């Protein structure tokens, strides 16, 4: 019995130590892994014959090495009337101007592209209705004659939802009758 305790005790302690190390490693991985990003809210389709700059929501990304370029582009587009949702840097490197959105946002893309010299248009499968504009080191500048509005190709506009759009309007309180 004494030999059993001399062998079993260290084996049991080493097993428990291994279980503790495994649990600590698993817990640390679970604690430090990034949180899942929320899925984007799909845009709301509305009837529209004409698309103006006020109907276009853009995100501006600096994909080059020119400091402050995205901020300058964002300020210019804000002055033009665009809804600028975000201005930031990106790790994706681009040389000129890249405009990226879903193919159903063709009117918004055409309108945004008219503000830039020689933009490259790319399509993806986003559902949020936002147009991304990536500007790079060889940014060619702004167009001399941008469009003020464009016609909608199918009579529909994919509008980016706003938090207030889903909130119900307060109903007016009834006035007391006299």
PDB file of C-alpha atoms in Angstrom:
ATOM      1  CA  UNK A   1       0.000   0.000   0.000  1.00  0.00           C
ATOM      2  CA  UNK A   2       2.869   2.331   0.791  1.00  0.00           C
ATOM      3  CA  UNK A   3       4.371   1.869  -2.698  1.00  0.00           C
ATOM      4  CA  UNK A   4       0.983   2.607  -4.255  1.00  0.00           C
ATOM      5  CA  UNK A   5       0.798   5.941  -2.373  1.00  0.00           C
ATOM      6  CA  UNK A   6       4.389   6.791  -3.322  1.00  0.00           C
ATOM      7  CA  UNK A   7       3.564   6.304  -7.021  1.00  0.00           C
ATOM      8  CA  UNK A   8      -0.094   7.398  -7.151  1.00  0.00           C
ATOM      9  CA  UNK A   9       0.323  10.698  -5.290  1.00  0.00           C
ATOM     10  CA  UNK A  10       2.862  12.275  -7.693  1.00  0.00           C
ATOM     11  CA  UNK A  11       0.977  10.938 -10.735  1.00  0.00           C
ATOM     12  CA  UNK A  12      -2.282  12.372  -9.433  1.00  0.00           C
ATOM     13  CA  UNK A  13      -0.644  15.738  -8.602  1.00  0.00           C
ATOM     14  CA  UNK A  14       0.973  15.942 -12.053  1.00  0.00           C
ATOM     15  CA  UNK A  15      -2.370  15.111 -13.682  1.00  0.00           C
ATOM     16  CA  UNK A  16      -4.090  17.845 -11.704  1.00  0.00           C
ATOM     17  CA  UNK A  17      -1.311  20.306 -12.570  1.00  0.00           C
ATOM     18  CA  UNK A  18      -1.696  19.438 -16.286  1.00  0.00           C
ATOM     19  CA  UNK A  19      -5.471  19.935 -16.037  1.00  0.00           C
ATOM     20  CA  UNK A  20      -4.903  23.303 -14.350  1.00  0.00           C
ATOM     21  CA  UNK A  21      -2.457  24.437 -17.082  1.00  0.00           C
ATOM     22  CA  UNK A  22      -4.845  23.274 -19.823  1.00  0.00           C
ATOM     23  CA  UNK A  23      -7.773  25.124 -18.188  1.00  0.00           C
ATOM     24  CA  UNK A  24      -5.734  28.310 -17.772  1.00  0.00           C
ATOM     25  CA  UNK A  25      -4.621  28.175 -21.428  1.00  0.00           C
ATOM     26  CA  UNK A  26      -8.172  27.591 -22.675  1.00  0.00           C
ATOM     27  CA  UNK A  27      -9.517  30.383 -20.462  1.00  0.00           C
ATOM     28  CA  UNK A  28      -6.848  32.839 -21.626  1.00  0.00           C
ATOM     29  CA  UNK A  29      -7.617  32.102 -25.299  1.00  0.00           C
ATOM     30  CA  UNK A  30     -11.336  32.575 -24.695  1.00  0.00           C
ATOM     31  CA  UNK A  31     -10.697  35.809 -22.806  1.00  0.00           C
ATOM     32  CA  UNK A  32      -8.386  37.376 -25.382  1.00  0.00           C
ATOM     33  CA  UNK A  33     -10.098  36.410 -28.629  1.00  0.00           C
ATOM     34  CA  UNK A  34     -11.803  39.321 -30.402  1.00  0.00           C
ATOM     35  CA  UNK A  35     -15.509  39.858 -29.983  1.00  0.00           C
ATOM     36  CA  UNK A  36     -17.616  39.014 -33.006  1.00  0.00           C
ATOM     37  CA  UNK A  37     -18.637  42.084 -34.938  1.00  0.00           C
ATOM     38  CA  UNK A  38     -22.348  42.747 -35.191  1.00  0.00           C
ATOM     39  CA  UNK A  39     -23.944  42.040 -38.520  1.00  0.00           C
ATOM     40  CA  UNK A  40     -24.710  45.185 -40.498  1.00  0.00           C
ATOM     41  CA  UNK A  41     -28.251  46.490 -40.590  1.00  0.00           C
ATOM     42  CA  UNK A  42     -29.683  46.125 -44.099  1.00  0.00           C
ATOM     43  CA  UNK A  43     -30.634  49.294 -45.916  1.00  0.00           C
ATOM     44  CA  UNK A  44     -34.239  50.317 -46.358  1.00  0.00           C
ATOM     45  CA  UNK A  45     -35.524  50.373 -49.934  1.00  0.00           C
ATOM     46  CA  UNK A  46     -37.546  53.493 -50.712  1.00  0.00           C
ATOM     47  CA  UNK A  47     -39.059  54.749 -53.938  1.00  0.00           C
ATOM     48  CA  UNK A  48     -36.978  57.526 -55.466  1.00  0.00           C
ATOM     49  CA  UNK A  49     -36.705  58.854 -58.990  1.00  0.00           C
ATOM     50  CA  UNK A  50     -33.762  61.153 -58.235  1.00  0.00           C
ATOM     51  CA  UNK A  51     -30.794  60.634 -55.915  1.00  0.00           C
ATOM     52  CA  UNK A  52     -29.130  63.710 -54.411  1.00  0.00           C
ATOM     53  CA  UNK A  53     -25.984  64.016 -52.303  1.00  0.00           C
ATOM     54  CA  UNK A  54     -28.143  64.137 -49.151  1.00  0.00           C
ATOM     55  CA  UNK A  55     -29.274  60.583 -49.984  1.00  0.00           C
ATOM     56  CA  UNK A  56     -25.716  59.181 -50.025  1.00  0.00           C
ATOM     57  CA  UNK A  57     -23.915  57.983 -46.888  1.00  0.00           C
ATOM     58  CA  UNK A  58     -20.158  57.559 -47.313  1.00  0.00           C
ATOM     59  CA  UNK A  59     -17.219  56.333 -45.276  1.00  0.00           C
ATOM     60  CA  UNK A  60     -13.837  57.829 -46.150  1.00  0.00           C
ATOM     61  CA  UNK A  61     -10.679  55.755 -45.671  1.00  0.00           C
ATOM     62  CA  UNK A  62      -7.083  56.892 -46.065  1.00  0.00           C
ATOM     63  CA  UNK A  63      -5.327  54.005 -47.787  1.00  0.00           C
ATOM     64  CA  UNK A  64      -2.125  55.872 -48.570  1.00  0.00           C
ATOM     65  CA  UNK A  65       0.719  57.577 -46.819  1.00  0.00           C
ATOM     66  CA  UNK A  66      -0.537  61.181 -47.041  1.00  0.00           C
ATOM     67  CA  UNK A  67      -1.390  62.266 -43.536  1.00  0.00           C
ATOM     68  CA  UNK A  68      -4.838  63.856 -43.136  1.00  0.00           C
ATOM     69  CA  UNK A  69      -6.003  63.081 -46.679  1.00  0.00           C
ATOM     70  CA  UNK A  70      -9.171  61.257 -45.598  1.00  0.00           C
ATOM     71  CA  UNK A  71     -10.049  64.136 -43.296  1.00  0.00           C
ATOM     72  CA  UNK A  72      -9.687  66.693 -46.119  1.00  0.00           C
ATOM     73  CA  UNK A  73     -11.799  64.542 -48.453  1.00  0.00           C
ATOM     74  CA  UNK A  74     -14.397  64.064 -45.712  1.00  0.00           C
ATOM     75  CA  UNK A  75     -14.614  67.814 -45.097  1.00  0.00           C
ATOM     76  CA  UNK A  76     -15.029  68.486 -48.832  1.00  0.00           C
ATOM     77  CA  UNK A  77     -17.805  65.894 -49.149  1.00  0.00           C
ATOM     78  CA  UNK A  78     -19.543  67.176 -46.012  1.00  0.00           C
ATOM     79  CA  UNK A  79     -19.543  70.681 -47.492  1.00  0.00           C
ATOM     80  CA  UNK A  80     -21.012  69.218 -50.694  1.00  0.00           C
ATOM     81  CA  UNK A  81     -23.890  67.745 -48.665  1.00  0.00           C
ATOM     82  CA  UNK A  82     -22.958  64.072 -48.348  1.00  0.00           C
ATOM     83  CA  UNK A  83     -23.691  62.226 -45.104  1.00  0.00           C
ATOM     84  CA  UNK A  84     -20.155  61.319 -43.987  1.00  0.00           C
ATOM     85  CA  UNK A  85     -20.492  58.454 -41.507  1.00  0.00           C
ATOM     86  CA  UNK A  86     -16.811  57.804 -40.793  1.00  0.00           C
ATOM     87  CA  UNK A  87     -13.377  59.185 -41.616  1.00  0.00           C
ATOM     88  CA  UNK A  88     -10.436  56.967 -40.688  1.00  0.00           C
ATOM     89  CA  UNK A  89      -7.337  55.144 -41.905  1.00  0.00           C
ATOM     90  CA  UNK A  90      -7.250  51.644 -43.337  1.00  0.00           C
ATOM     91  CA  UNK A  91      -4.565  48.993 -43.595  1.00  0.00           C
ATOM     92  CA  UNK A  92      -5.592  48.366 -47.222  1.00  0.00           C
ATOM     93  CA  UNK A  93      -3.177  50.240 -49.475  1.00  0.00           C
ATOM     94  CA  UNK A  94      -4.558  51.994 -52.549  1.00  0.00           C
ATOM     95  CA  UNK A  95      -2.876  54.383 -54.935  1.00  0.00           C
ATOM     96  CA  UNK A  96      -5.673  56.520 -56.401  1.00  0.00           C
ATOM     97  CA  UNK A  97      -9.342  56.702 -55.475  1.00  0.00           C
ATOM     98  CA  UNK A  98     -11.434  53.545 -55.024  1.00  0.00           C
ATOM     99  CA  UNK A  99     -15.202  53.700 -54.598  1.00  0.00           C
ATOM    100  CA  UNK A 100     -16.746  50.509 -53.253  1.00  0.00           C
ATOM    101  CA  UNK A 101     -20.388  49.560 -52.686  1.00  0.00           C
ATOM    102  CA  UNK A 102     -23.067  47.050 -53.630  1.00  0.00           C
ATOM    103  CA  UNK A 103     -24.156  47.018 -57.259  1.00  0.00           C
ATOM    104  CA  UNK A 104     -27.707  48.061 -56.271  1.00  0.00           C
ATOM    105  CA  UNK A 105     -26.271  51.408 -55.097  1.00  0.00           C
ATOM    106  CA  UNK A 106     -25.275  52.321 -58.653  1.00  0.00           C
ATOM    107  CA  UNK A 107     -26.897  55.795 -58.497  1.00  0.00           C
ATOM    108  CA  UNK A 108     -25.106  56.591 -55.232  1.00  0.00           C
ATOM    109  CA  UNK A 109     -21.834  55.299 -56.696  1.00  0.00           C
ATOM    110  CA  UNK A 110     -22.244  57.410 -59.855  1.00  0.00           C
ATOM    111  CA  UNK A 111     -22.974  60.491 -57.769  1.00  0.00           C
ATOM    112  CA  UNK A 112     -19.990  59.951 -55.446  1.00  0.00           C
ATOM    113  CA  UNK A 113     -17.683  59.086 -58.359  1.00  0.00           C
ATOM    114  CA  UNK A 114     -18.567  62.351 -60.113  1.00  0.00           C
ATOM    115  CA  UNK A 115     -16.745  64.228 -57.325  1.00  0.00           C
ATOM    116  CA  UNK A 116     -13.371  62.591 -58.042  1.00  0.00           C
ATOM    117  CA  UNK A 117     -10.871  62.464 -60.888  1.00  0.00           C
ATOM    118  CA  UNK A 118     -10.459  58.937 -62.308  1.00  0.00           C
ATOM    119  CA  UNK A 119     -11.992  56.845 -59.512  1.00  0.00           C
ATOM    120  CA  UNK A 120     -11.915  53.053 -59.678  1.00  0.00           C
ATOM    121  CA  UNK A 121     -15.307  51.509 -58.926  1.00  0.00           C
ATOM    122  CA  UNK A 122     -15.518  48.141 -57.177  1.00  0.00           C
ATOM    123  CA  UNK A 123     -18.579  46.150 -56.163  1.00  0.00           C
ATOM    124  CA  UNK A 124     -19.091  43.916 -53.146  1.00  0.00           C
ATOM    125  CA  UNK A 125     -21.995  42.226 -51.384  1.00  0.00           C
ATOM    126  CA  UNK A 126     -22.642  44.653 -48.508  1.00  0.00           C
ATOM    127  CA  UNK A 127     -26.214  45.180 -47.371  1.00  0.00           C
ATOM    128  CA  UNK A 128     -25.975  48.433 -45.410  1.00  0.00           C
ATOM    129  CA  UNK A 129     -26.214  50.884 -48.343  1.00  0.00           C
ATOM    130  CA  UNK A 130     -23.026  52.785 -47.427  1.00  0.00           C
ATOM    131  CA  UNK A 131     -20.509  53.802 -50.093  1.00  0.00           C
ATOM    132  CA  UNK A 132     -16.847  53.435 -49.110  1.00  0.00           C
ATOM    133  CA  UNK A 133     -14.329  55.855 -50.611  1.00  0.00           C
ATOM    134  CA  UNK A 134     -10.682  54.887 -50.261  1.00  0.00           C
ATOM    135  CA  UNK A 135      -8.124  57.550 -51.130  1.00  0.00           C
ATOM    136  CA  UNK A 136      -4.475  56.745 -51.642  1.00  0.00           C
ATOM    137  CA  UNK A 137      -1.132  58.421 -52.019  1.00  0.00           C
ATOM    138  CA  UNK A 138      -1.664  59.210 -55.722  1.00  0.00           C
ATOM    139  CA  UNK A 139      -5.028  60.895 -55.078  1.00  0.00           C
ATOM    140  CA  UNK A 140      -5.830  62.786 -58.300  1.00  0.00           C
ATOM    141  CA  UNK A 141      -8.108  65.351 -56.669  1.00  0.00           C
ATOM    142  CA  UNK A 142     -11.682  66.476 -57.053  1.00  0.00           C
ATOM    143  CA  UNK A 143     -13.653  66.771 -60.254  1.00  0.00           C
ATOM    144  CA  UNK A 144     -14.322  70.202 -61.734  1.00  0.00           C
ATOM    145  CA  UNK A 145     -18.004  69.491 -62.518  1.00  0.00           C
ATOM    146  CA  UNK A 146     -19.603  67.000 -60.103  1.00  0.00           C
ATOM    147  CA  UNK A 147     -23.247  66.020 -60.447  1.00  0.00           C
ATOM    148  CA  UNK A 148     -25.772  67.559 -58.093  1.00  0.00           C
ATOM    149  CA  UNK A 149     -28.172  64.670 -58.604  1.00  0.00           C
ATOM    150  CA  UNK A 150     -28.591  61.532 -60.708  1.00  0.00           C
ATOM    151  CA  UNK A 151     -31.636  59.580 -61.751  1.00  0.00           C
ATOM    152  CA  UNK A 152     -32.390  56.334 -60.014  1.00  0.00           C
ATOM    153  CA  UNK A 153     -31.971  53.365 -62.352  1.00  0.00           C
ATOM    154  CA  UNK A 154     -34.907  51.347 -61.035  1.00  0.00           C
ATOM    155  CA  UNK A 155     -36.898  53.947 -59.096  1.00  0.00           C
ATOM    156  CA  UNK A 156     -35.585  52.618 -55.790  1.00  0.00           C
ATOM    157  CA  UNK A 157     -33.125  54.029 -53.283  1.00  0.00           C
ATOM    158  CA  UNK A 158     -31.296  51.918 -50.721  1.00  0.00           C
ATOM    159  CA  UNK A 159     -31.306  54.302 -47.739  1.00  0.00           C
ATOM    160  CA  UNK A 160     -29.011  53.710 -44.780  1.00  0.00           C
ATOM    161  CA  UNK A 161     -31.183  53.183 -41.692  1.00  0.00           C
ATOM    162  CA  UNK A 162     -30.823  55.666 -38.872  1.00  0.00           C
ATOM    163  CA  UNK A 163     -31.686  54.963 -35.249  1.00  0.00           C
ATOM    164  CA  UNK A 164     -34.417  57.588 -35.340  1.00  0.00           C
ATOM    165  CA  UNK A 165     -35.969  56.062 -38.470  1.00  0.00           C
ATOM    166  CA  UNK A 166     -37.091  52.992 -36.546  1.00  0.00           C
ATOM    167  CA  UNK A 167     -38.327  54.902 -33.519  1.00  0.00           C
ATOM    168  CA  UNK A 168     -42.029  55.679 -33.644  1.00  0.00           C
ATOM    169  CA  UNK A 169     -43.038  59.295 -33.918  1.00  0.00           C
ATOM    170  CA  UNK A 170     -44.610  60.618 -30.719  1.00  0.00           C
ATOM    171  CA  UNK A 171     -48.291  61.178 -31.206  1.00  0.00           C
ATOM    172  CA  UNK A 172     -49.589  64.599 -30.300  1.00  0.00           C
ATOM    173  CA  UNK A 173     -51.436  64.650 -27.018  1.00  0.00           C
ATOM    174  CA  UNK A 174     -55.119  65.374 -27.346  1.00  0.00           C
ATOM    175  CA  UNK A 175     -56.081  68.859 -26.325  1.00  0.00           C
ATOM    176  CA  UNK A 176     -58.734  69.124 -23.650  1.00  0.00           C
ATOM    177  CA  UNK A 177     -62.053  70.256 -25.009  1.00  0.00           C
ATOM    178  CA  UNK A 178     -63.451  73.397 -23.508  1.00  0.00           C
TER     179      UNK A 178
END
